[in-house]
Amino acid sequence: MDEESLIWPKVCVLILNWNGLSDTLDALASLSALSYPNYEIVVVDNGSEGDDADALKRRVGNRIHLVQNEKNYGFAEGNNIAMRYTLAKLEPDYIALLNNDAVVSHNWLTELIKPFLADDSAQIAVTSPTIVDYSCPERIRFGNDSRVSIFGQVRHSQRHSATGELRTITGASFVIKASVVQGLEEFFCPEYFAYYEDVDLSWRLINLGYRLVHVPTAVVSHKESASLTTENLRARMDVAKTRNKYLTFYRNLSSAKYAIILPLLVSYDIAVTIGVALFRRDLGFARCKMRGIVESFRSLRRVQHIGGGGFSYLDKRLYLDKLG
């Protein structure tokens, strides 16, 4: 591929900010050093307290656009708002998501776009980088393999030596074709607020016949859950993880297959809850787990049942290192 003669497609990078101004400014600083020539940035302030929005306003211009939400819509709908704005106003060829608590390598975007420009790229919907720990770059958080178990556990590889086909991406960073997004009824499920929205999107894309590809040469350093600063918020997220796991299975499996797997999911979560309560003495986590199951049943009528998917998406193994 002769990079000098390429006409690089337009990419819009979406960043969601919620009370994380310092991290967001670090992310923007890393984006300003990108080698990629044709990109714009959309920052969505998700109802932050304090002066985050005013500080971000001063950054508008020089490729940066700002969308201000009047409240915190969560990760899923906050990014949906950014996506709708971007598609309507900026007409990109590709859209990149980047967590505000992440910084990118200078070639991050160039490397993520290259696979789309190859001759055999028709079925590639998403490219995903290697994600490393911000405080310990030798520690890989997301590498060249990712799987979702039949119990709903999500496992990410800690290798990045080769390009790999992914079963699920992570919402921390990826690039998706704008045309693929336009063909979906919804990008992220707004009911999710946060967690599992990336698994749900991945499952839907694979059901449609698309490929999700890992690009080892694109690197992101992630601070991980920098916005979860209180115990109350962490408890809410524990509830959301369990709730959204059930919703993801419901949305992507046929009704018959969901009825088959539901007892397995509930049995697994009850067993984990009992184990955590007895051996870790963590009654708070146990309560959140049970509350998440109950809330998933209450939420079914508010989410679209897409169906059509089977068990082939799921890994049939139990990940002993991912119990919880």
Coordinates of C-alpha atoms in Angstrom, one line a residue, residues 51-305:
D51 CA -16.9 24.1 34.6
D52 CA -16.1 21.2 32.2
A53 CA -18.4 22.4 29.5
D54 CA -17.0 26.0 29.6
A55 CA -13.4 24.7 29.5
L56 CA -14.3 22.5 26.5
K57 CA -15.9 25.4 24.7
R58 CA -12.5 27.1 24.6
R59 CA -11.2 24.1 22.6
V60 CA -13.8 24.4 19.8
G61 CA -12.3 25.0 16.4
N62 CA -9.2 23.4 14.9
R63 CA -11.1 20.2 14.1
I64 CA -13.0 20.1 17.4
H65 CA -16.8 20.2 17.7
L66 CA -18.7 20.3 21.1
V67 CA -22.1 18.9 21.9
Q68 CA -23.6 19.7 25.3
N69 CA -26.1 17.4 26.9
E70 CA -28.3 18.8 29.7
K71 CA -27.9 15.6 31.7
N72 CA -25.8 12.4 32.0
Y73 CA -27.4 10.1 29.4
G74 CA -24.8 7.4 30.2
F75 CA -22.2 5.9 27.9
A76 CA -24.6 4.2 25.5
E77 CA -27.0 7.0 24.7
G78 CA -24.3 9.7 25.1
N79 CA -22.4 8.1 22.3
N80 CA -25.7 7.7 20.3
I81 CA -26.2 11.4 20.5
A82 CA -22.6 12.0 19.3
M83 CA -23.2 9.5 16.5
R84 CA -26.4 11.2 15.3
Y85 CA -24.8 14.6 15.4
T86 CA -21.7 13.4 13.5
L87 CA -23.7 11.6 10.7
A88 CA -26.0 14.5 10.3
K89 CA -23.5 17.4 10.4
L90 CA -20.1 16.1 9.4
E91 CA -20.7 13.2 6.9
P92 CA -17.7 11.0 7.8
D93 CA -16.6 7.8 6.0
Y94 CA -15.6 6.2 9.3
I95 CA -16.3 7.0 13.0
A96 CA -13.9 6.3 15.8
L97 CA -14.8 5.9 19.5
L98 CA -12.3 6.8 22.2
N99 CA -12.8 6.8 25.9
N100 CA -12.0 10.1 27.4
D101 CA -9.6 8.4 29.9
A102 CA -7.4 7.1 27.1
V103 CA -4.5 8.4 25.1
V104 CA -3.5 7.2 21.6
S105 CA -0.3 6.5 19.7
H106 CA 0.5 8.9 16.9
N107 CA -0.3 6.2 14.3
W108 CA -3.4 4.9 16.0
L109 CA -5.9 6.2 13.5
T110 CA -3.7 5.5 10.4
E111 CA -3.3 1.9 11.4
L112 CA -7.0 1.4 12.2
I113 CA -8.0 2.7 8.8
K114 CA -5.5 0.7 6.7
P115 CA -7.5 -2.6 6.8
F116 CA -10.6 -0.9 5.4
L117 CA -8.5 0.2 2.3
A118 CA -7.3 -3.3 1.5
D119 CA -8.8 -5.3 -1.4
D120 CA -10.5 -7.9 0.8
S121 CA -12.1 -5.4 3.2
A122 CA -15.8 -5.5 2.1
Q123 CA -17.0 -7.4 5.2
I124 CA -14.9 -5.6 7.8
A125 CA -17.2 -3.4 9.9
V126 CA -14.9 -2.6 12.8
T127 CA -11.2 -2.4 13.5
S128 CA -10.0 -2.5 17.1
P129 CA -6.6 -1.5 18.6
T130 CA -4.4 -3.0 21.2
I131 CA -5.2 -1.5 24.5
V132 CA -2.6 -1.3 27.3
D133 CA -2.7 -0.2 30.9
Y134 CA -1.9 3.5 31.1
S135 CA 0.2 3.1 34.3
C136 CA 1.9 -0.1 33.1
P137 CA 2.2 -0.1 29.3
E138 CA 3.6 -3.6 29.3
R139 CA 0.3 -4.9 30.6
I140 CA -2.1 -5.6 27.7
R141 CA -5.8 -5.1 28.5
F142 CA -7.2 -6.0 25.0
G143 CA -5.3 -7.9 22.3
N144 CA -5.9 -10.1 19.3
D145 CA -8.7 -12.3 20.6
S146 CA -11.9 -11.7 22.5
R147 CA -14.7 -14.1 23.4
V148 CA -18.1 -14.2 25.2
S149 CA -18.8 -17.4 27.1
I150 CA -22.2 -19.1 27.2
F151 CA -22.4 -17.8 30.8
G152 CA -22.0 -14.2 29.6
Q153 CA -18.4 -13.8 30.7
V154 CA -16.2 -11.5 28.5
R155 CA -12.6 -12.4 28.1
H156 CA -10.0 -10.3 26.3
S157 CA -6.7 -11.7 25.1
Q158 CA -3.5 -10.3 26.5
R159 CA -1.6 -10.8 23.3
H160 CA -1.2 -8.4 20.3
S161 CA 1.4 -10.1 18.2
A162 CA -0.8 -10.7 15.2
T163 CA -4.0 -9.5 13.6
G164 CA -7.0 -11.5 14.8
E165 CA -10.7 -11.9 14.2
L166 CA -12.6 -10.7 17.3
R167 CA -15.9 -11.9 18.7
T168 CA -16.4 -8.7 20.6
I169 CA -14.9 -5.3 20.6
T170 CA -14.5 -3.0 23.6
G171 CA -16.1 0.4 23.7
A172 CA -12.9 2.0 24.9
S173 CA -11.6 2.4 21.3
F174 CA -12.6 1.2 17.9
V175 CA -13.3 2.4 14.3
I176 CA -16.5 1.6 12.5
K177 CA -17.7 2.2 8.9
A178 CA -20.3 5.0 8.8
S179 CA -22.3 3.1 6.2
V180 CA -22.5 0.2 8.6
V181 CA -23.9 2.4 11.4
Q182 CA -26.4 3.9 9.0
G183 CA -27.7 0.4 8.2
L184 CA -28.4 -0.4 11.9
E185 CA -31.7 0.5 13.5
E186 CA -29.7 1.7 16.5
F187 CA -26.0 2.1 17.3
F188 CA -25.8 1.3 21.1
C189 CA -29.0 0.2 22.9
P190 CA -30.0 3.4 24.9
E191 CA -31.5 1.3 27.6
Y192 CA -28.1 0.0 28.7
F193 CA -26.7 3.3 30.1
A194 CA -23.2 1.6 30.4
Y195 CA -21.6 -1.9 30.1
Y196 CA -22.3 -4.6 27.6
E197 CA -23.3 -2.2 24.9
D198 CA -20.1 -3.1 23.0
V199 CA -20.9 -6.8 23.3
D200 CA -24.4 -6.2 22.0
L201 CA -23.1 -4.2 19.0
S202 CA -20.5 -6.9 18.2
W203 CA -23.1 -9.7 18.4
R204 CA -25.4 -7.8 16.1
L205 CA -22.7 -7.1 13.6
I206 CA -21.5 -10.7 13.5
N207 CA -25.1 -11.9 13.0
L208 CA -25.2 -9.6 10.0
G209 CA -22.1 -11.3 8.5
Y210 CA -19.6 -8.6 9.3
R211 CA -16.0 -9.0 10.5
L212 CA -14.4 -7.4 13.6
V213 CA -10.6 -7.1 13.2
H214 CA -7.8 -6.5 15.7
V215 CA -5.0 -4.2 14.5
P216 CA -1.9 -4.8 16.7
T217 CA 0.0 -1.8 15.4
A218 CA -2.6 0.7 16.7
V219 CA -2.1 1.2 20.4
V220 CA -4.2 3.0 23.1
S221 CA -3.2 3.5 26.7
H222 CA -6.3 3.3 28.9
K223 CA -6.7 4.5 32.5
E224 CA -9.8 2.3 33.0
S225 CA -12.9 3.4 34.8
A226 CA -11.5 6.7 35.8
S227 CA -15.0 8.1 36.1
L228 CA -16.1 5.5 38.8
T229 CA -15.0 7.6 41.8
T230 CA -17.6 6.6 44.4
E231 CA -18.8 3.4 45.9
N232 CA -22.4 4.2 45.1
L233 CA -21.5 4.6 41.4
R234 CA -19.6 1.4 41.4
A235 CA -22.6 -0.4 42.9
R236 CA -24.8 1.0 40.2
M237 CA -22.4 -0.3 37.6
D238 CA -22.3 -3.8 39.1
V239 CA -26.1 -3.8 38.7
A240 CA -25.9 -2.6 35.2
K241 CA -23.3 -5.3 34.2
T242 CA -25.6 -8.1 35.3
R243 CA -28.8 -6.5 33.9
N244 CA -27.3 -5.7 30.5
K245 CA -25.8 -9.2 30.2
Y246 CA -29.3 -10.7 30.3
L247 CA -30.6 -8.0 27.9
T248 CA -27.8 -8.7 25.4
F249 CA -28.7 -12.4 25.3
Y250 CA -32.4 -11.6 25.0
R251 CA -31.8 -9.1 22.1
N252 CA -29.6 -11.4 20.0
L253 CA -30.9 -14.9 20.5
S254 CA -34.2 -16.2 19.2
S255 CA -36.9 -16.5 21.7
A256 CA -36.6 -20.3 21.8
K257 CA -32.8 -20.2 22.4
Y258 CA -33.1 -17.5 25.0
A259 CA -35.6 -19.7 26.9
I260 CA -33.1 -22.5 26.8
I261 CA -30.2 -20.5 28.0
L262 CA -31.9 -18.4 30.6
P263 CA -31.9 -21.1 33.4
L264 CA -28.2 -21.6 32.8
L265 CA -27.5 -17.8 33.2
V266 CA -29.6 -17.5 36.3
S267 CA -28.0 -20.7 37.9
Y268 CA -24.5 -19.4 37.2
D269 CA -25.2 -16.0 38.7
I270 CA -26.9 -17.5 41.8
A271 CA -23.9 -19.8 42.3
V272 CA -21.5 -16.9 41.9
T273 CA -23.5 -14.7 44.3
I274 CA -23.6 -17.4 47.0
G275 CA -19.8 -17.9 46.6
V276 CA -19.0 -14.2 46.9
A277 CA -21.3 -13.8 49.9
L278 CA -19.8 -16.8 51.7
F279 CA -16.1 -16.6 50.8
R280 CA -15.5 -12.9 50.2
R281 CA -18.1 -11.6 52.6
D282 CA -19.1 -9.1 50.0
L283 CA -22.9 -8.8 50.5
G284 CA -23.0 -5.6 48.6
F285 CA -21.9 -7.2 45.4
A286 CA -24.2 -10.2 46.0
R287 CA -27.2 -7.8 46.4
C288 CA -26.2 -5.9 43.2
K289 CA -26.0 -9.2 41.3
M290 CA -29.5 -10.2 42.3
R291 CA -30.9 -6.8 41.7
G292 CA -29.4 -6.8 38.2
I293 CA -31.2 -10.1 37.3
V294 CA -34.5 -8.7 38.5
E295 CA -34.1 -5.4 36.7
S296 CA -33.3 -7.3 33.4
F297 CA -36.7 -8.9 33.5
R298 CA -38.4 -5.5 34.2
S299 CA -36.5 -3.9 31.3
L300 CA -37.3 -6.5 28.6
R301 CA -40.3 -4.6 27.2
R302 CA -38.2 -1.5 26.8
V303 CA -35.6 -3.0 24.5
Q304 CA -35.9 -4.3 20.9
H305 CA -35.8 -8.0 20.5

